[in-house]
C-alpha cells in the first residue's frame, strides 16, 4: 500500500512539474505541453550524466548508458552507440560496476544520488536566466528549471515499480539494508569481480553458492559461470553435465518466469553450442545458435570466434587466424577485463585445433573472413534479465527526467 502511494505521488510530482512548466512558457507558444515534453529529453540526459559522473568519481566502471532511444556502450577506447528502445518503464539508465577493492556502500549511495543532484544543479543553473525578465529566453529557462526540479523531487521519492526502482528507493536500500556480503548483491559482486579481471574458474565457490539461493535465475547464472570456466581451462566435456542441470531447472520454470530468464538462457545456449562443436569436431552445431542482433551488439567477438572455430575444423588456417584477430580485438575493447583473458584462452584452444584436426574432418567453413556461420534469430530483449542486479543500475522513470 505504501509503495503504491509513493509511486502515485511520484507520478503526481512529475505531471505537476510538466504542467507548471508549460504554464511558464509564453502564452503565444502554440504547443506548450509538447515543448515541455521535449525538454524532458535533455533533462533525462543530464540525470544520467549525473549518475555516470558519480560512478566514475567513485572508481566505478560505467558499462552502459541509455537515454531514451540512445544506447551507449563505453569501451576501453571510445564508445559504441545505436538507437534502441530503453528497457520497459524507464527513460534512461546507467549501468555502473563498482571496484571490488573499494568500499561498496559509499560508491552505490553516490551513484544513486548522482542523477537527482545533477537535475538540481541544472535547475539552479537556470535560475539567473529565469529571473532575468528582460531576456526573451527567461520563460524557457524557467520551464526547464521546473522540469529539472520535478525530476529531482520525483526521483527522490522511494518506490519500487514493476520494471524499476526509484533512485530514492535504491538509496534507502543501500543506506539501511544492502551491504557487502549480503545475498541481494551477490550478482553485483560476481559482475564486479568479472569486470575487474577475475575469470570464471577463479570466482569464489561461496559466492556462487550464495547466488544459487536467489532462485532459478541464480542457478542458471551459476551454470553459465561453470560453463565459461570449463571453456577457459579446456574441459569441454563438462558441458553435458551443465546442460542437464539447466534442463532440470527449466523444467521447474513457469511460463511467467521464462520472460525474465530468456537472456541468461540465450547465453547458455550459445556457449553450450560452442562447447559441443568443439567436442564433436563439427561446427554445424553452431547453426542452431540464436545469435541475434542484440547479442551481436553486446558481444561482437562471438560471431568471429564462431567463424574461427568453423575455419579451424575445416583446416582453413588463414581465415581462422583472421577471425581470431577480430575476436580478440573485439574482446580487448570491452571494459570487462575477464573477457580479455577468457577470449584469449579460447582462441588458444581454437588454434590448437588447427594442428589437431585432420583434413578429412570437415566442419562448416565460411566462404570469406566476413562470413558468419550463425543463423540469425530473434534477439533477447535486455541483458539485465540475465543477472538480477537492481543495485547496479541507476534508472530513470520514463514519465520524468
XYZ file of C-alpha atoms in Angstrom:
401
model
C 0.000 0.000 0.000
C 2.761 2.431 0.986
C 4.675 1.653 -2.206
C 1.582 2.330 -4.349
C 1.022 5.662 -2.608
C 4.658 6.690 -3.128
C 4.573 5.693 -6.779
C 1.364 7.655 -7.356
C 2.907 10.638 -5.558
C 5.982 10.487 -7.788
C 3.761 10.477 -10.876
C 1.826 13.422 -9.459
C 5.021 15.400 -8.873
C 6.248 14.692 -12.402
C 2.939 15.647 -14.039
C 2.590 18.770 -11.883
C 6.105 19.900 -12.834
C 5.268 19.364 -16.512
C 2.030 21.355 -16.341
C 3.539 24.213 -14.341
C 6.469 24.363 -16.764
C 4.020 24.515 -19.681
C 2.270 27.415 -17.975
C 5.582 29.244 -17.631
C 6.072 29.371 -21.407
C 4.896 32.423 -23.355
C 1.147 32.460 -23.901
C 1.794 32.781 -27.619
C 3.508 29.384 -27.759
C 1.287 27.050 -29.835
C 2.182 23.731 -28.147
C 3.480 24.335 -24.603
C 2.916 20.761 -23.393
C 4.789 19.319 -26.381
C 7.619 21.786 -25.818
C 7.933 20.707 -22.191
C 7.858 17.038 -23.158
C 10.772 17.758 -25.484
C 12.604 19.375 -22.563
C 12.297 16.097 -20.644
C 14.822 14.524 -23.052
C 17.764 16.824 -22.196
C 16.717 16.721 -18.534
C 16.970 12.919 -18.673
C 20.391 13.200 -20.334
C 21.527 15.488 -17.501
C 20.171 12.991 -14.972
C 22.031 10.044 -16.486
C 25.195 12.120 -16.897
C 24.985 12.801 -13.167
C 24.793 9.084 -12.414
C 27.753 8.407 -14.738
C 29.844 11.210 -13.227
C 29.137 9.995 -9.686
C 30.088 6.467 -10.711
C 33.398 7.488 -12.264
C 34.171 9.779 -9.320
C 33.849 6.761 -7.022
C 36.048 4.500 -9.123
C 33.232 2.552 -10.790
C 33.191 1.446 -14.410
C 30.241 2.631 -16.474
C 29.470 -0.182 -18.917
C 26.194 1.120 -20.393
C 24.222 4.351 -20.694
C 20.698 4.596 -22.085
C 18.909 7.918 -22.646
C 15.561 7.367 -24.305
C 16.413 5.962 -27.776
C 20.172 6.483 -27.480
C 22.097 3.438 -26.224
C 25.818 3.873 -25.479
C 28.381 1.201 -24.597
C 31.649 2.745 -23.331
C 34.744 0.843 -24.461
C 38.348 0.744 -23.317
C 38.950 3.203 -26.144
C 35.995 5.249 -27.322
C 32.433 4.001 -27.358
C 29.749 2.327 -29.452
C 26.267 3.710 -29.857
C 22.975 2.880 -31.516
C 19.321 3.867 -31.494
C 17.283 1.360 -29.480
C 14.256 1.376 -27.211
C 15.085 1.628 -23.494
C 14.047 -1.115 -21.052
C 10.391 -1.147 -20.101
C 9.268 1.556 -17.724
C 12.408 3.709 -17.842
C 13.525 6.706 -19.858
C 17.178 6.166 -19.093
C 19.665 4.103 -17.120
C 23.319 3.953 -16.193
C 24.813 0.528 -15.545
C 27.900 1.016 -13.379
C 30.035 -1.679 -11.767
C 31.911 -0.969 -8.514
C 35.573 -1.702 -7.891
C 35.705 -4.812 -5.628
C 38.771 -3.408 -3.858
C 36.915 -0.307 -2.658
C 34.073 0.088 -0.124
C 30.801 -0.781 -1.866
C 28.156 1.128 0.081
C 29.578 4.697 -0.301
C 30.023 4.198 -4.040
C 26.456 2.965 -4.502
C 25.000 5.768 -2.379
C 26.747 8.366 -4.527
C 25.697 6.550 -7.708
C 22.021 6.745 -6.718
C 22.219 10.420 -5.755
C 24.244 11.496 -8.786
C 21.230 11.730 -11.109
C 18.886 13.769 -8.873
C 21.737 16.079 -7.830
C 22.564 16.713 -11.498
C 18.934 17.756 -12.100
C 19.105 20.053 -9.064
C 22.329 21.599 -10.364
C 20.715 22.162 -13.774
C 17.713 23.836 -12.106
C 19.990 26.157 -10.133
C 21.975 26.958 -13.287
C 18.742 28.065 -14.980
C 17.783 30.331 -12.092
C 19.669 33.507 -13.213
C 18.242 33.311 -16.728
C 14.760 32.582 -15.371
C 14.907 35.662 -13.159
C 16.249 37.856 -15.935
C 12.853 39.126 -17.017
C 14.121 41.241 -19.913
C 15.572 38.170 -21.649
C 13.364 36.595 -24.329
C 14.608 33.200 -23.133
C 13.617 33.688 -19.498
C 10.325 31.804 -19.968
C 12.081 28.818 -21.495
C 14.765 28.859 -18.793
C 12.015 28.935 -16.170
C 10.270 25.960 -17.801
C 13.498 23.949 -17.985
C 14.199 24.845 -14.354
C 10.824 23.427 -13.340
C 11.313 20.261 -15.417
C 14.640 19.570 -13.701
C 13.263 20.424 -10.282
C 10.396 17.992 -10.872
C 12.879 15.312 -11.924
C 14.941 15.929 -8.807
C 11.954 15.579 -6.476
C 10.214 12.699 -8.277
C 13.344 10.545 -8.366
C 13.938 11.049 -4.646
C 10.533 9.614 -3.743
C 11.125 5.993 -2.647
C 9.055 3.449 -4.552
C 9.519 0.245 -6.476
C 7.684 -0.086 -9.762
C 7.056 -3.136 -11.892
C 10.161 -2.644 -14.032
C 12.352 -0.331 -11.990
C 13.019 1.168 -8.576
C 13.430 4.897 -7.998
C 16.764 6.389 -7.044
C 15.321 7.236 -3.640
C 14.245 3.639 -3.006
C 17.642 2.264 -4.027
C 19.440 4.868 -1.920
C 17.459 3.805 1.144
C 18.183 0.148 0.429
C 21.903 0.816 0.244
C 21.785 3.062 3.290
C 19.900 0.690 5.599
C 19.669 -2.825 4.069
C 22.215 -3.733 1.413
C 25.950 -4.018 2.035
C 28.928 -6.166 1.089
C 28.303 -9.875 1.511
C 24.505 -9.911 1.630
C 22.679 -12.256 -0.721
C 20.798 -9.477 -2.555
C 24.004 -8.014 -4.001
C 25.776 -11.312 -4.770
C 25.202 -10.971 -8.523
C 26.621 -7.453 -8.406
C 29.662 -8.891 -6.601
C 30.062 -11.512 -9.362
C 29.834 -8.867 -12.084
C 32.282 -6.654 -10.230
C 34.877 -9.422 -9.997
C 34.498 -10.187 -13.705
C 34.764 -6.571 -14.842
C 37.926 -6.211 -12.767
C 39.549 -9.286 -14.302
C 38.576 -12.366 -12.260
C 37.843 -15.143 -14.775
C 35.067 -17.688 -14.224
C 37.251 -20.504 -12.864
C 38.578 -18.167 -10.138
C 35.192 -16.997 -8.841
C 34.877 -17.992 -5.154
C 32.680 -21.041 -4.628
C 30.991 -19.426 -1.628
C 29.790 -16.564 -3.838
C 28.384 -18.983 -6.432
C 26.541 -20.945 -3.750
C 25.080 -17.690 -2.469
C 23.878 -16.773 -5.971
C 22.189 -20.170 -6.334
C 19.984 -19.313 -3.341
C 18.441 -16.452 -5.357
C 16.221 -18.919 -7.225
C 16.090 -20.354 -10.713
C 17.758 -17.328 -12.275
C 20.655 -17.679 -9.855
C 21.007 -21.400 -10.596
C 21.151 -20.719 -14.344
C 23.647 -17.898 -13.875
C 25.938 -20.209 -11.890
C 25.580 -22.816 -14.661
C 26.777 -20.203 -17.149
C 29.772 -19.351 -14.928
C 30.686 -23.044 -14.718
C 30.389 -23.352 -18.487
C 32.707 -20.379 -19.039
C 35.158 -21.813 -16.515
C 35.232 -25.112 -18.428
C 35.920 -23.274 -21.690
C 38.754 -21.280 -20.143
C 40.573 -24.399 -18.964
C 39.611 -26.549 -21.965
C 37.451 -29.019 -20.007
C 34.814 -29.228 -22.732
C 33.103 -32.416 -21.558
C 31.561 -30.593 -18.576
C 29.008 -29.103 -20.959
C 26.827 -32.232 -20.850
C 26.532 -32.053 -17.069
C 25.756 -28.331 -17.230
C 23.147 -28.861 -19.945
C 21.421 -31.489 -17.827
C 21.371 -29.218 -14.766
C 19.969 -26.335 -16.818
C 17.307 -28.588 -18.321
C 16.222 -29.761 -14.878
C 15.999 -26.158 -13.689
C 13.976 -25.076 -16.721
C 11.515 -27.915 -16.109
C 10.519 -26.086 -12.917
C 10.182 -22.662 -14.566
C 6.671 -21.350 -15.090
C 5.581 -19.646 -18.277
C 5.521 -16.275 -16.499
C 9.131 -16.732 -15.298
C 10.530 -17.547 -18.732
C 10.388 -13.941 -19.898
C 12.746 -12.841 -17.155
C 15.160 -15.700 -17.824
C 15.369 -15.587 -21.596
C 18.617 -13.625 -21.723
C 20.624 -15.983 -19.490
C 19.078 -18.921 -21.367
C 20.256 -17.411 -24.649
C 23.807 -17.080 -23.318
C 23.765 -20.651 -22.036
C 22.553 -21.935 -25.380
C 25.215 -20.001 -27.286
C 28.168 -21.144 -25.204
C 26.812 -24.686 -24.892
C 26.598 -24.968 -28.684
C 30.187 -23.758 -28.985
C 31.441 -26.353 -26.492
C 29.502 -29.125 -28.241
C 31.003 -28.069 -31.579
C 34.492 -28.404 -30.107
C 33.726 -31.839 -28.611
C 32.106 -33.186 -31.783
C 34.666 -31.512 -34.070
C 31.684 -30.358 -36.114
C 30.781 -26.680 -36.418
C 27.338 -27.433 -37.827
C 26.051 -27.383 -34.247
C 26.564 -23.616 -34.335
C 23.858 -23.205 -36.966
C 21.167 -23.619 -34.307
C 22.566 -20.838 -32.102
C 20.203 -17.863 -31.597
C 22.947 -15.266 -32.053
C 20.624 -12.380 -32.859
C 21.072 -8.655 -33.250
C 21.058 -7.866 -29.530
C 23.736 -10.427 -28.704
C 25.889 -9.314 -31.626
C 25.648 -5.757 -30.312
C 26.693 -6.684 -26.787
C 29.215 -9.394 -27.689
C 30.736 -8.523 -31.085
C 33.526 -11.042 -30.503
C 31.174 -14.033 -30.670
C 30.497 -14.160 -34.449
C 34.234 -14.046 -35.145
C 35.016 -16.686 -32.514
C 32.376 -18.993 -34.001
C 33.642 -18.388 -37.522
C 37.206 -19.080 -36.365
C 36.135 -22.446 -34.923
C 34.403 -23.367 -38.167
C 37.528 -22.498 -40.151
C 39.790 -24.394 -37.741
C 37.679 -27.525 -38.092
C 37.812 -27.078 -41.853
C 41.598 -26.723 -41.806
C 41.497 -23.142 -43.142
C 44.342 -21.606 -41.115
C 44.460 -18.226 -42.850
C 40.770 -17.423 -42.427
C 40.725 -18.863 -38.910
C 43.558 -16.619 -37.773
C 41.903 -13.588 -39.376
C 38.730 -14.234 -37.404
C 40.673 -14.804 -34.193
C 42.390 -11.449 -34.629
C 38.974 -9.790 -34.940
C 37.549 -11.747 -31.989
C 40.475 -10.797 -29.759
C 40.293 -7.158 -30.824
C 36.564 -7.002 -30.050
C 37.098 -8.626 -26.640
C 40.011 -6.334 -25.793
C 37.821 -3.287 -26.433
C 35.408 -4.357 -23.685
C 35.595 -2.902 -20.176
C 35.122 -6.453 -18.819
C 38.744 -7.403 -18.106
C 37.902 -11.070 -17.505
C 36.612 -11.245 -21.077
C 40.067 -10.277 -22.369
C 41.734 -13.290 -20.734
C 38.860 -15.664 -21.392
C 38.676 -14.999 -25.128
C 42.464 -15.166 -25.391
C 42.424 -18.634 -23.808
C 39.591 -19.842 -26.026
C 41.457 -18.506 -29.052
C 44.429 -20.631 -27.972
C 42.192 -23.716 -27.844
C 40.948 -22.960 -31.373
C 44.494 -22.509 -32.661
C 45.366 -25.918 -31.216
C 42.570 -27.456 -33.281
C 44.264 -26.269 -36.476
C 47.084 -28.764 -35.901
C 44.902 -31.469 -34.367
C 42.127 -31.528 -36.996
C 42.724 -33.860 -39.971
C 41.826 -32.548 -43.398
C 39.099 -35.171 -43.713
C 37.266 -33.939 -40.585
C 35.341 -31.158 -42.207
C 33.086 -28.753 -40.320
C 31.375 -25.730 -41.805
C 33.712 -23.244 -43.463
C 32.759 -19.649 -44.167
C 33.341 -18.533 -47.693
C 35.273 -15.430 -46.619
C 36.647 -13.718 -43.489
C 33.449 -11.696 -43.305
C 31.114 -14.673 -43.482
C 29.101 -15.669 -40.448
C 28.251 -19.317 -39.730
C 25.441 -18.428 -37.356
C 21.841 -18.306 -38.493
C 20.066 -15.076 -37.467
C 17.411 -15.268 -34.778
C 15.236 -13.019 -32.696
C 17.449 -11.149 -30.186
C 16.744 -11.240 -26.474
C 15.134 -8.102 -25.065
C 17.616 -6.943 -22.472
C 20.766 -8.228 -20.812
C 19.748 -7.101 -17.335
C 17.411 -10.052 -17.057
C 20.374 -12.398 -17.064
C 21.611 -11.135 -13.749
C 19.183 -9.658 -11.226
C 21.264 -6.738 -10.103
C 18.930 -3.822 -9.354
C 21.541 -2.174 -7.215
C 23.998 -1.851 -10.096
C 21.695 0.071 -12.377
C 20.522 3.626 -11.844
C 17.306 4.080 -13.805
C 15.038 6.980 -14.578
C 11.249 6.514 -14.869
C 10.077 7.222 -18.395
C 7.487 9.723 -17.168
C 10.057 12.106 -15.777
C 13.645 13.201 -16.059
